[in-house]
Short mmCIF file of C-alpha atoms in Angstrom, two decimals:
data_model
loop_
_atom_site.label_atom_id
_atom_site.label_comp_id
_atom_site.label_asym_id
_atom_site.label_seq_id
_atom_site.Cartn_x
_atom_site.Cartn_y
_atom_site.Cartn_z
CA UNK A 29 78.77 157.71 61.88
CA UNK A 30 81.49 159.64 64.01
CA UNK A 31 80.61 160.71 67.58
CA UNK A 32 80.29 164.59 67.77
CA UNK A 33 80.03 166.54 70.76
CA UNK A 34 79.73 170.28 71.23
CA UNK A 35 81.39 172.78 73.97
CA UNK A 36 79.47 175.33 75.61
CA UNK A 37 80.86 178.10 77.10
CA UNK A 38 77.97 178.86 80.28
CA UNK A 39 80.07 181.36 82.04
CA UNK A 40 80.88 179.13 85.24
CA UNK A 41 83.87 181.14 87.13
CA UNK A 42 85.96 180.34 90.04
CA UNK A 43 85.32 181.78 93.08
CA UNK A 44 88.38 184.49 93.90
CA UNK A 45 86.25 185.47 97.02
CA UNK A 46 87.53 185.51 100.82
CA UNK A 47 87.76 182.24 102.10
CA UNK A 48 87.11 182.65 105.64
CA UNK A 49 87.38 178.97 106.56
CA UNK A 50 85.59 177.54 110.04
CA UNK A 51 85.34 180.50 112.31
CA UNK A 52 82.82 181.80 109.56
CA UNK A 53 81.09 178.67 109.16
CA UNK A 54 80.43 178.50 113.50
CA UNK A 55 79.30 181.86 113.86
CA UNK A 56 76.72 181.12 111.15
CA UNK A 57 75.55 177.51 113.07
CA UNK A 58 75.32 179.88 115.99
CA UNK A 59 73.16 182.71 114.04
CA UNK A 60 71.06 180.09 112.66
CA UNK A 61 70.56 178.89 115.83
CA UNK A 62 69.31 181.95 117.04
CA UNK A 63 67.40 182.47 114.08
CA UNK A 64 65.57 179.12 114.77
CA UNK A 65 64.46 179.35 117.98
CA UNK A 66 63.31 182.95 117.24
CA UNK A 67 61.34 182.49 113.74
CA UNK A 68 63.40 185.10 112.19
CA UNK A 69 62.84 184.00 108.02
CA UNK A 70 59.99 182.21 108.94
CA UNK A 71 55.76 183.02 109.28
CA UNK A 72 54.64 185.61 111.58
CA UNK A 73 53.62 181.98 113.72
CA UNK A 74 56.62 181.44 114.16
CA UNK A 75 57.61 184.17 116.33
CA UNK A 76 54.61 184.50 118.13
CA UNK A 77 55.50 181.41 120.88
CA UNK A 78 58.58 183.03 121.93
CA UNK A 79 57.68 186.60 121.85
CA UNK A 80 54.76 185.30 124.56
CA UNK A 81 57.27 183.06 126.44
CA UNK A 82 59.13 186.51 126.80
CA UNK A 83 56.62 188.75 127.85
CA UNK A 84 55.61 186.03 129.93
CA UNK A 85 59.15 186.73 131.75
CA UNK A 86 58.98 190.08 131.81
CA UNK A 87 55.28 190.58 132.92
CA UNK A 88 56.21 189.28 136.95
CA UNK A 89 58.52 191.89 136.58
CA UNK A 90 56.59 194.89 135.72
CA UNK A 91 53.40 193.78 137.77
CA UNK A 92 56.17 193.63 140.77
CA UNK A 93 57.28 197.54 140.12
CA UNK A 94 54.63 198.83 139.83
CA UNK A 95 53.17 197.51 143.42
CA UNK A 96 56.21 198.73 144.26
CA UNK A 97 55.99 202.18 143.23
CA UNK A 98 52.39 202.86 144.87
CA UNK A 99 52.69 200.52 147.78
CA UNK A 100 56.26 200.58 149.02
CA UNK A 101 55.30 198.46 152.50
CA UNK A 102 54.45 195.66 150.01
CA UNK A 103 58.18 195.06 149.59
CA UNK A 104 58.48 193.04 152.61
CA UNK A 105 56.01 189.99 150.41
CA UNK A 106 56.87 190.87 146.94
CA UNK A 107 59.59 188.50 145.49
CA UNK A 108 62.95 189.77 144.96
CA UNK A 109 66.08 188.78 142.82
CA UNK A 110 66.88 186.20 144.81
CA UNK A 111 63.22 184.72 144.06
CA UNK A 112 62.53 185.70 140.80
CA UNK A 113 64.31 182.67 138.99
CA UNK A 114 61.73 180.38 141.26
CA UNK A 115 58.93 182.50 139.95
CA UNK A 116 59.96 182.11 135.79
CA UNK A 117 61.47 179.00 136.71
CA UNK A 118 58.91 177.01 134.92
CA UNK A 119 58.42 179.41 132.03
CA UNK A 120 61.85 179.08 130.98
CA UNK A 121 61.39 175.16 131.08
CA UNK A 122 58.90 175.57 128.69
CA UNK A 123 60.85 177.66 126.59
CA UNK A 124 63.94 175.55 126.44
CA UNK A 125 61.86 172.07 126.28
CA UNK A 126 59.93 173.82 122.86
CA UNK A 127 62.86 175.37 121.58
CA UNK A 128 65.64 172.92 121.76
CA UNK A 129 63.81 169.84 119.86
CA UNK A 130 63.96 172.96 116.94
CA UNK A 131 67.42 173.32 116.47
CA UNK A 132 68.60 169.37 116.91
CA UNK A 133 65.49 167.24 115.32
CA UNK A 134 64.78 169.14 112.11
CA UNK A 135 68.73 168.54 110.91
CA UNK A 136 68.95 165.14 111.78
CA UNK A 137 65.61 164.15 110.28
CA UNK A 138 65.49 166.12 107.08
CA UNK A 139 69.58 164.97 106.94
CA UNK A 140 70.51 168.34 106.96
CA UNK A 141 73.56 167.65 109.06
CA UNK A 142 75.48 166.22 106.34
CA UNK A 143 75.39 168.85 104.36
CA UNK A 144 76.65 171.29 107.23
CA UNK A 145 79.65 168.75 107.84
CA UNK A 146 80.95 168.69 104.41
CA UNK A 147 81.88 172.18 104.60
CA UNK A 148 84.80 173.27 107.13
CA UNK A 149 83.29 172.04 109.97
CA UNK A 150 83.03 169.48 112.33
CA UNK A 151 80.69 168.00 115.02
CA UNK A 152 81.78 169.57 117.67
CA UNK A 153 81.81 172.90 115.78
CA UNK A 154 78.08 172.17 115.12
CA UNK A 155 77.02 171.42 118.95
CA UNK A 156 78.96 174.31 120.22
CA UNK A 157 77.02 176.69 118.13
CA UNK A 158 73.92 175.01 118.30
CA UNK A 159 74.57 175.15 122.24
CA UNK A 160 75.75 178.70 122.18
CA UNK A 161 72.75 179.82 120.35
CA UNK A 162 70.23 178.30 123.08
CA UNK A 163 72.27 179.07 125.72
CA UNK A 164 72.83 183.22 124.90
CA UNK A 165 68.90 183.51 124.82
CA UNK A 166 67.79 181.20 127.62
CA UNK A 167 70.25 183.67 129.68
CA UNK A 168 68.68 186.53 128.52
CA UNK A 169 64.76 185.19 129.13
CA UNK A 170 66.48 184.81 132.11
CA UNK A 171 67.79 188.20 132.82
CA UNK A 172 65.48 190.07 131.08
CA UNK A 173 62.80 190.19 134.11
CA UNK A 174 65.68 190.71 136.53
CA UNK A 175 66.99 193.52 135.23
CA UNK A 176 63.90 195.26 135.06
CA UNK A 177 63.15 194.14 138.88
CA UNK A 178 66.45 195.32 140.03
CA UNK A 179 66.03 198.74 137.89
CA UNK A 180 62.29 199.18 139.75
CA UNK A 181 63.91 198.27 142.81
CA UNK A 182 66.12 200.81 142.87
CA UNK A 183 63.68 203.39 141.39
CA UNK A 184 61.28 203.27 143.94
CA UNK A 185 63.76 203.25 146.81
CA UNK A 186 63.15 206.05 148.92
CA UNK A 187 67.11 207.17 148.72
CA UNK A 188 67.98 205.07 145.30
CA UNK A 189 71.87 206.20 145.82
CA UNK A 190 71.66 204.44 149.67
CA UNK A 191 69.77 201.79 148.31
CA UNK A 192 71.96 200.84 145.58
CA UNK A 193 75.02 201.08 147.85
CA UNK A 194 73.19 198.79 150.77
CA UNK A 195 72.17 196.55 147.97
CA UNK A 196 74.49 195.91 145.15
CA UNK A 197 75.81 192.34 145.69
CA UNK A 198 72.48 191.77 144.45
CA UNK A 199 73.35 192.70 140.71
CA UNK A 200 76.05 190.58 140.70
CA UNK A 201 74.71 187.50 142.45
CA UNK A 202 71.76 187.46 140.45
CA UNK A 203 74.04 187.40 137.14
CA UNK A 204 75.52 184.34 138.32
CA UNK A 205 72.43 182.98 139.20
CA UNK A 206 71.39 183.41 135.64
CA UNK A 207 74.01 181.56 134.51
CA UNK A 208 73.93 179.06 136.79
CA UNK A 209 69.82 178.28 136.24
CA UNK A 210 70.24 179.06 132.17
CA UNK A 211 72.90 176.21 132.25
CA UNK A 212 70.98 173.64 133.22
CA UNK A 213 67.69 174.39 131.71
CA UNK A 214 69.85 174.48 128.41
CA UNK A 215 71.31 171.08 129.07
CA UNK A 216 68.72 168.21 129.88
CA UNK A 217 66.08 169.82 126.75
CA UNK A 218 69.30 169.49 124.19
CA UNK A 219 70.03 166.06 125.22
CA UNK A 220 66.29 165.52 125.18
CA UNK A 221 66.49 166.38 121.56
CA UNK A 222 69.03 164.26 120.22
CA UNK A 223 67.60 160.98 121.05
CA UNK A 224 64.43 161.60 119.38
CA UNK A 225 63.04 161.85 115.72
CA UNK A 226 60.22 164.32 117.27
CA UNK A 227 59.89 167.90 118.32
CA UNK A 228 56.97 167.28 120.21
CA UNK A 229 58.16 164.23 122.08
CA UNK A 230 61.42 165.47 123.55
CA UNK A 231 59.02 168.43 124.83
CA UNK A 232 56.97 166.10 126.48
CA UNK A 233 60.24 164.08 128.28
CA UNK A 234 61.44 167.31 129.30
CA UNK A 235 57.98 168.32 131.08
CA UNK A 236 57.67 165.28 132.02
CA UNK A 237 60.64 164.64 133.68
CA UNK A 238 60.64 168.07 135.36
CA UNK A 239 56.94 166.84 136.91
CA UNK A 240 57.31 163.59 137.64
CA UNK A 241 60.73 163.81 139.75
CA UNK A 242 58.83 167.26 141.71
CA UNK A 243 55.99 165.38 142.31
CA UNK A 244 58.10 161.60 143.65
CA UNK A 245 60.11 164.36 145.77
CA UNK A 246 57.69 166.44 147.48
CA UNK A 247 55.72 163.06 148.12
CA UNK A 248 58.86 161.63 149.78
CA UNK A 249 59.75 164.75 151.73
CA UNK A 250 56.14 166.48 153.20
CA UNK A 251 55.61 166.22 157.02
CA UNK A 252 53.02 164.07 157.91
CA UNK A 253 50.77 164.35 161.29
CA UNK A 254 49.77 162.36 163.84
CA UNK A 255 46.19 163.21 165.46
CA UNK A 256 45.38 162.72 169.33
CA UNK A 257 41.69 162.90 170.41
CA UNK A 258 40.52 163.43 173.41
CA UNK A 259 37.05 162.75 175.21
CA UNK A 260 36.39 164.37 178.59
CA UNK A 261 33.50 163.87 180.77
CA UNK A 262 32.33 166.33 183.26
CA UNK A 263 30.33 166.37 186.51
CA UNK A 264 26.86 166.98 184.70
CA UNK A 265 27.28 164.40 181.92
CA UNK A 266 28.34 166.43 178.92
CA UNK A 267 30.97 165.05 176.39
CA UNK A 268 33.36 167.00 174.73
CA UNK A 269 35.72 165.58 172.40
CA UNK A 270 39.04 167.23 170.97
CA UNK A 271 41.39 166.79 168.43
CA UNK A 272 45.03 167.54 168.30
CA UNK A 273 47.10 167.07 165.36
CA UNK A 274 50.70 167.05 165.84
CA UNK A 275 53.08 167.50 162.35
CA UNK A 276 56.15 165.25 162.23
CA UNK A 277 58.63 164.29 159.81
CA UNK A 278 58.45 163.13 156.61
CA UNK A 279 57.55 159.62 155.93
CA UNK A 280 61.22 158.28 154.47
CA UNK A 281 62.43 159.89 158.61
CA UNK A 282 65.94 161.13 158.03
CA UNK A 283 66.84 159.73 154.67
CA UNK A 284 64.08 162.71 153.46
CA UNK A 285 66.90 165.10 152.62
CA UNK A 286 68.48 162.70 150.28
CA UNK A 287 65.14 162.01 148.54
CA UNK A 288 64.81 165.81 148.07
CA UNK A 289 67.48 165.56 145.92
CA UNK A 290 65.36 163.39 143.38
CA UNK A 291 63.40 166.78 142.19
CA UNK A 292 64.95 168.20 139.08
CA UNK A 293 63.02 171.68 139.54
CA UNK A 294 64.94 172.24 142.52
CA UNK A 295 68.59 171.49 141.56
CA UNK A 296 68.85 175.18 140.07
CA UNK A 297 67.41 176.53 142.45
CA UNK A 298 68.88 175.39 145.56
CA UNK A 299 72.48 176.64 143.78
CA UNK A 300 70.65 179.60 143.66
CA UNK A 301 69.73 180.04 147.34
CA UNK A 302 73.41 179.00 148.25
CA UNK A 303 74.54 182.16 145.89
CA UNK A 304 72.31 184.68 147.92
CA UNK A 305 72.52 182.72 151.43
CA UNK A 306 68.86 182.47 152.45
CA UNK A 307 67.15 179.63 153.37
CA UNK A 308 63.30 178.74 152.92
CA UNK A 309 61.32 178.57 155.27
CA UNK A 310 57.94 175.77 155.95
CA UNK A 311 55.62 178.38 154.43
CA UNK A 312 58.22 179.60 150.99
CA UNK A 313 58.97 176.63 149.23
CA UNK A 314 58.02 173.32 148.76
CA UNK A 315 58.92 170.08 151.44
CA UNK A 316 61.97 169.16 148.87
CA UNK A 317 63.61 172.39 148.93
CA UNK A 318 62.92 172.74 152.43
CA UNK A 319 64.23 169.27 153.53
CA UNK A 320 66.65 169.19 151.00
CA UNK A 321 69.15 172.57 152.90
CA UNK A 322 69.62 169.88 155.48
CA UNK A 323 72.60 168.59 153.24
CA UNK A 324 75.99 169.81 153.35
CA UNK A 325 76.86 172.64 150.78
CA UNK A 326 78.84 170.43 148.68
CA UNK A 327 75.95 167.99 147.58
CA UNK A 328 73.70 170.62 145.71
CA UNK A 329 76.71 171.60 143.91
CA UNK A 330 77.58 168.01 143.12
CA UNK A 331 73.94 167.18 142.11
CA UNK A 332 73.86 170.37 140.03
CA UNK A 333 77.15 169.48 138.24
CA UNK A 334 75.62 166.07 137.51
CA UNK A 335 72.75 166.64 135.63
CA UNK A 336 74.22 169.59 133.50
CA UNK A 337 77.61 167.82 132.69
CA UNK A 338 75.86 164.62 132.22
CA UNK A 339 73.41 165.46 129.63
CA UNK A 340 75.59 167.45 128.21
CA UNK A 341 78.24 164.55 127.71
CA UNK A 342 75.16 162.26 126.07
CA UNK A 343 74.45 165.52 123.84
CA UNK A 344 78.15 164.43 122.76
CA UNK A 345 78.11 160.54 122.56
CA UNK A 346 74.90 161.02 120.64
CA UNK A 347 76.72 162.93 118.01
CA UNK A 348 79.96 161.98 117.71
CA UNK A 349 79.61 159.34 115.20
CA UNK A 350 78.31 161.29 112.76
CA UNK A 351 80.18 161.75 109.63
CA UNK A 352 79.75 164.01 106.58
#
């Protein structure tokens, strides 16, 4: 019996569409990204951990203006720009430590990677949006309380106009600032997430990390006191005793400032204080940030270059062997 075989005609037809090659396929890594770490195309649960993370930025904010507005003297306590990245500080570690593990873990687990990198696209086009994509919203969780600080500010200045012209190297110092602090909590929680099969455990490095080092450094860098007592005798008999406590430096002496240094809380923020020149005084911040502007300008800035560059080159090694 001859072989038969039949042809059928199923309508397949070439595609005679644009072809708009890899700058089409990064800007949709980078709206994915975005997508991701906002639950847009997902369950209403999705969105509802960064819509609090948000508010939870924004909230300091408001509360702020509106002490402002009907108790102006309160001003002279109330944080202002140049303290309002301490205050979220820790909010938008949680955010980036949650989020990141989202866009990195899920592709390399489920293999979805591969199937990115066989179209026009390589690694490095795939970090750089993934990056991009955390890195535009941690800036604006970062910004969004500060512009609504700086807007009651002005507001409930008594002149706003003389206010705004007294004040405005504010608005552009505390843009930099966001940059500066959304950097680095972008970096370490990406790197975080490429080492790791896990959502949940690159979270818990990045907390961890973030905890442990604050803790080791404030440890290292608080005063400790010496205490003198003192027993007098007078002429009818009576004893009275009295203790003096004296506070001195920290335990590691002079070597404290370097210590300070092993905190990973403060490395933002000390770049931060250097961009509005203040310093912190015993009763603002905690012994490592206070120890730690005994340094020379330089260091911070060094330090802070470190552990953004650095994770950020791991981010890199980590990924560069991939292949489609």
């Amino acid at each position: 019996m001859q072989p038969q075989g039949e042809l059928f005609d199923i309508g397949y037809q070439r595609y005679d569409g644009p072809r708009e090659g890899r700058p089409r396929a990064r800007r949709t890594i980078f709206e994915d990204g975005m997508r991701t770490i906002l639950g847009i195309g997902r369950g209403g649960r999705a969105k509802i951990l960064p819509a609090l993370l948000f508010l939870s930025a924004i909230i300091p904010a408001l509360i702020f203006v509106l002490i402002l507005s009907f108790a102006e003297p309160a001003a002279d306590f109330l944080p202002g720009p140049a303290d309002y990245y301490s205050v979220i500080s820790f909010l938008m570690l949680i955010f980036a430590a949650i989020s990141a593990p989202e866009l990195l873990v899920s592709d390399r687990r489920n293999n979805v990677i591969y199937l990115y990198l066989v179209r026009p696209l390589t690694v490095n086009d795939y970090l750089l949006g993934r990056f991009l994509a955390f890195f535009v919203l941690v800036t604006a969780l970062a910004y969004s309380g500060q512009i609504i600080l700086q807007v009651g500010i002005i507001l409930t200045a008594s002149d706003p106009v003389q206010h705004l012209q007294d004040e405005w190297t504010d608005i552009p110092r505390f843009l930099f600032a966001g940059l500066v602090v959304a950097l680095f909590i972008t970096a370490l929680p990406m790197a975080a997430a490429a080492f790791t099969y896990r959502r949940a455990y690159a979270a818990i490095i990045v907390i961890g990390l973030f905890f442990i080092s604050a803790g080791v450094a404030d440890a290292l860098t608080s005063p400790v006191g010496t205490c003198t007592t003192t027993t007098e005798v007078d002429a009818e008999g009576n004893v009275s005793t009295e203790t003096v406590c004296d506070e001195e430096g920290a335990i590691t002496g002079d070597a404290a400032k370097w210590y300070a240094l092993i905190s990973l809380r403060d490395v933002p923020l000390r770049v931060n204080d250097m961009i509005f020149d203040i310093a912190v005084n015993d009763e603002e911040g905690p012994p490592s940030i206070i120890v730690g502007q005994e340094l020379p300008a330089i260091v911070p800035i060094a330090v802070y270059l470190f552990f953004t560059a650095g994770p950020l080159g791991l981010l890199w090694l980590r990924y560069r062997r991939i292949r489609a």
